[in-house]
Amino acid sequence: NYAATPEWLVTGELLGRAGGRARYRRYVQSHVTRGMDPTEYTGFSEMVALGSREFLDRARSLVKAVSPEQPDRAFVFRRVPFGNIVSVVEQIKGEAFADFRDRHGDWGLAMVLYQARWQSGLTLARIGELAGGMTYKTVFAQVKRMDKKLMKDAALREIAEQCRIDMSNVET
């Protein structure tokens, strides 16, 4: 809304198809926030950069020293490698990934996929490849199921939080 809408862009038609401005905004916001509470993204633009490893490395070189006025810059570009995520879940479970990866009903694989989705910056397809050749659709389904389980299961939520804490202590 900082500039006039170009004549060729028919926003009324697009917004009408989407169910109105408010519904469209919620739809876009759900993709940006990945279903999380938007208030958790205050200052989001100062905290992360999204892109390929090469882009992140280049952007990291442009970030100046962290100052008291910009404390969030300490978290710029934090991405946890997939192997580190697997190691953290293995340590919490007390088993090797290869032992629980294919076990039906085990929460270990879903936890690895869930954490990789939110902590690694990898695409669903790449996560699937690294997890043993899963399709991106399968990874997406597992992540969504884990999301639902975490809402209902406090013990599993604690495990997910412990994974997140342990990953923050792993060198990336």
Tab-separated table of C-alpha atoms in Angstrom:
chain	number	residue	atom	x	y	z
A	1	ASN	CA	0.000	0.000	0.000
A	2	TYR	CA	2.970	2.341	-0.393
A	3	ALA	CA	2.380	2.866	-4.110
A	4	ALA	CA	-0.639	3.098	-6.353
A	5	THR	CA	-1.859	-0.188	-7.796
A	6	PRO	CA	-0.916	-0.508	-11.483
A	7	GLU	CA	-3.887	-0.291	-13.847
A	8	TRP	CA	-3.233	-3.780	-15.237
A	9	LEU	CA	-3.478	-5.394	-11.778
A	10	VAL	CA	-7.127	-6.186	-11.074
A	11	THR	CA	-6.991	-6.614	-7.290
A	12	GLY	CA	-10.758	-6.504	-6.845
A	13	GLU	CA	-11.175	-9.632	-8.954
A	14	LEU	CA	-8.337	-11.429	-7.167
A	15	LEU	CA	-9.545	-10.489	-3.704
A	16	GLY	CA	-13.078	-11.517	-4.653
A	17	ARG	CA	-11.858	-14.954	-5.687
A	18	ALA	CA	-9.945	-15.269	-2.430
A	19	GLY	CA	-12.983	-14.421	-0.297
A	20	GLY	CA	-12.106	-10.838	0.489
A	21	ARG	CA	-9.124	-8.868	1.758
A	22	ALA	CA	-9.199	-10.235	5.333
A	23	ARG	CA	-9.436	-13.858	4.214
A	24	TYR	CA	-6.654	-13.401	1.667
A	25	ARG	CA	-4.455	-11.746	4.302
A	26	ARG	CA	-5.016	-14.724	6.677
A	27	TYR	CA	-4.209	-17.136	3.829
A	28	VAL	CA	-0.919	-15.403	2.991
A	29	GLN	CA	-0.069	-14.970	6.659
A	30	SER	CA	-0.577	-18.695	7.287
A	31	HIS	CA	2.089	-19.443	4.673
A	32	VAL	CA	4.498	-16.821	5.973
A	33	THR	CA	4.123	-17.880	9.594
A	34	ARG	CA	3.695	-21.579	8.747
A	35	GLY	CA	0.638	-21.726	10.971
A	36	MET	CA	2.387	-20.195	13.981
A	37	ASP	CA	1.036	-17.264	15.977
A	38	PRO	CA	1.987	-14.127	14.002
A	39	THR	CA	2.873	-12.273	17.223
A	40	GLU	CA	5.820	-14.666	17.583
A	41	TYR	CA	7.295	-13.062	14.461
A	42	THR	CA	7.753	-9.576	15.886
A	43	GLY	CA	11.080	-8.354	14.566
A	44	PHE	CA	11.203	-11.321	12.188
A	45	SER	CA	12.916	-9.363	9.444
A	46	GLU	CA	15.824	-8.590	11.757
A	47	MET	CA	16.297	-12.215	12.831
A	48	VAL	CA	16.640	-14.433	9.779
A	49	ALA	CA	17.413	-14.601	6.127
A	50	LEU	CA	15.945	-17.223	3.853
A	51	GLY	CA	17.711	-18.665	0.839
A	52	SER	CA	20.369	-21.030	-0.423
A	53	ARG	CA	23.536	-21.760	1.557
A	54	GLU	CA	25.492	-19.518	-0.859
A	55	PHE	CA	23.048	-16.648	-0.324
A	56	LEU	CA	23.216	-17.053	3.466
A	57	ASP	CA	27.030	-17.119	3.420
A	58	ARG	CA	27.109	-13.943	1.315
A	59	ALA	CA	24.493	-12.234	3.505
A	60	ARG	CA	26.336	-13.279	6.672
A	61	SER	CA	29.450	-11.495	5.402
A	62	LEU	CA	27.403	-8.290	5.067
A	63	VAL	CA	26.083	-8.354	8.663
A	64	LYS	CA	27.999	-5.926	10.835
A	65	ALA	CA	28.767	-6.426	14.506
A	66	VAL	CA	25.874	-6.966	16.868
A	67	SER	CA	25.077	-3.826	18.820
A	68	PRO	CA	22.926	-3.265	21.916
A	69	GLU	CA	20.367	-1.604	19.629
A	70	GLN	CA	20.096	-4.738	17.470
A	71	PRO	CA	20.490	-7.748	19.791
A	72	ASP	CA	18.426	-9.987	17.497
A	73	ARG	CA	21.171	-9.926	14.881
A	74	ALA	CA	23.013	-12.535	16.965
A	75	PHE	CA	20.486	-15.057	15.627
A	76	VAL	CA	20.830	-14.171	11.951
A	77	PHE	CA	21.312	-17.158	9.661
A	78	ARG	CA	21.075	-19.873	12.303
A	79	ARG	CA	20.407	-23.134	10.503
A	80	VAL	CA	20.848	-26.520	12.126
A	81	PRO	CA	22.309	-29.172	9.795
A	82	PHE	CA	20.152	-32.270	9.319
A	83	GLY	CA	22.833	-34.504	10.832
A	84	ASN	CA	22.826	-32.449	14.029
A	85	ILE	CA	19.045	-32.744	14.283
A	86	VAL	CA	19.287	-36.521	13.907
A	87	SER	CA	22.025	-36.634	16.569
A	88	VAL	CA	19.926	-34.663	19.057
A	89	VAL	CA	16.863	-36.898	18.575
A	90	GLU	CA	19.067	-40.023	18.767
A	91	GLN	CA	20.529	-38.795	22.043
A	92	ILE	CA	17.107	-38.063	23.556
A	93	LYS	CA	15.682	-41.419	22.379
A	94	GLY	CA	18.813	-43.360	23.269
A	95	GLU	CA	18.711	-45.155	19.896
A	96	ALA	CA	20.287	-44.825	16.483
A	97	PHE	CA	18.192	-43.188	13.750
A	98	ALA	CA	18.528	-46.304	11.588
A	99	ASP	CA	16.909	-48.341	14.381
A	100	PHE	CA	13.788	-46.195	14.804
A	101	ARG	CA	13.450	-44.605	11.336
A	102	ASP	CA	11.280	-47.380	9.887
A	103	ARG	CA	9.504	-48.427	13.085
A	104	HIS	CA	5.745	-47.942	12.693
A	105	GLY	CA	4.192	-45.662	15.303
A	106	ASP	CA	7.540	-44.450	16.694
A	107	TRP	CA	7.705	-40.705	17.304
A	108	GLY	CA	11.427	-40.484	16.497
A	109	LEU	CA	11.243	-40.107	12.713
A	110	ALA	CA	8.373	-37.628	12.940
A	111	MET	CA	10.368	-35.594	15.487
A	112	VAL	CA	13.411	-35.513	13.194
A	113	LEU	CA	11.263	-34.387	10.254
A	114	TYR	CA	9.408	-31.819	12.377
A	115	GLN	CA	12.609	-30.324	13.783
A	116	ALA	CA	14.258	-30.351	10.352
A	117	ARG	CA	11.280	-28.491	8.899
A	118	TRP	CA	11.564	-25.669	11.423
A	119	GLN	CA	15.273	-25.642	12.255
A	120	SER	CA	17.231	-26.599	9.132
A	121	GLY	CA	15.970	-24.274	6.422
A	122	LEU	CA	15.875	-27.264	4.043
A	123	THR	CA	13.053	-27.943	1.618
A	124	LEU	CA	10.635	-30.774	2.337
A	125	ALA	CA	12.065	-32.657	-0.655
A	126	ARG	CA	15.629	-32.371	0.661
A	127	ILE	CA	14.566	-33.394	4.167
A	128	GLY	CA	12.904	-36.450	2.624
A	129	GLU	CA	16.065	-37.362	0.726
A	130	LEU	CA	18.192	-37.062	3.849
A	131	ALA	CA	15.695	-39.065	5.908
A	132	GLY	CA	16.017	-42.072	3.639
A	133	GLY	CA	14.265	-41.284	0.383
A	134	MET	CA	10.855	-39.983	1.409
A	135	THR	CA	8.734	-37.798	-0.871
A	136	TYR	CA	8.057	-34.212	0.101
A	137	LYS	CA	4.372	-35.110	0.497
A	138	THR	CA	5.225	-37.782	3.054
A	139	VAL	CA	7.459	-35.368	4.956
A	140	PHE	CA	4.705	-32.735	4.932
A	141	ALA	CA	2.145	-35.265	6.234
A	142	GLN	CA	4.492	-36.386	9.026
A	143	VAL	CA	5.197	-32.788	10.065
A	144	LYS	CA	1.471	-31.958	10.140
A	145	ARG	CA	0.742	-35.084	12.222
A	146	MET	CA	3.505	-34.167	14.650
A	147	ASP	CA	2.079	-30.639	14.875
A	148	LYS	CA	-1.286	-32.087	15.926
A	149	LYS	CA	0.298	-34.512	18.401
A	150	LEU	CA	2.274	-31.709	20.009
A	151	MET	CA	-0.916	-29.762	20.634
A	152	LYS	CA	-2.406	-32.685	22.562
A	153	ASP	CA	0.571	-34.411	24.185
A	154	ALA	CA	2.441	-32.415	26.851
A	155	ALA	CA	5.191	-35.036	27.234
A	156	LEU	CA	5.909	-34.980	23.506
A	157	ARG	CA	5.876	-31.161	23.593
A	158	GLU	CA	8.552	-31.308	26.285
A	159	ILE	CA	10.645	-33.607	24.109
A	160	ALA	CA	10.279	-31.232	21.135
A	161	GLU	CA	11.324	-28.302	23.313
A	162	GLN	CA	14.284	-30.267	24.668
A	163	CYS	CA	15.330	-31.019	21.077
A	164	ARG	CA	15.141	-27.324	20.249
A	165	ILE	CA	17.209	-26.403	23.315
A	166	ASP	CA	19.799	-29.089	22.611
A	167	MET	CA	20.075	-27.961	18.976
A	168	SER	CA	20.745	-24.405	20.106
A	169	ASN	CA	23.802	-25.787	21.926
A	170	VAL	CA	25.111	-27.605	18.835
A	171	GLU	CA	27.694	-25.816	16.693
A	172	THR	CA	26.341	-25.112	13.183
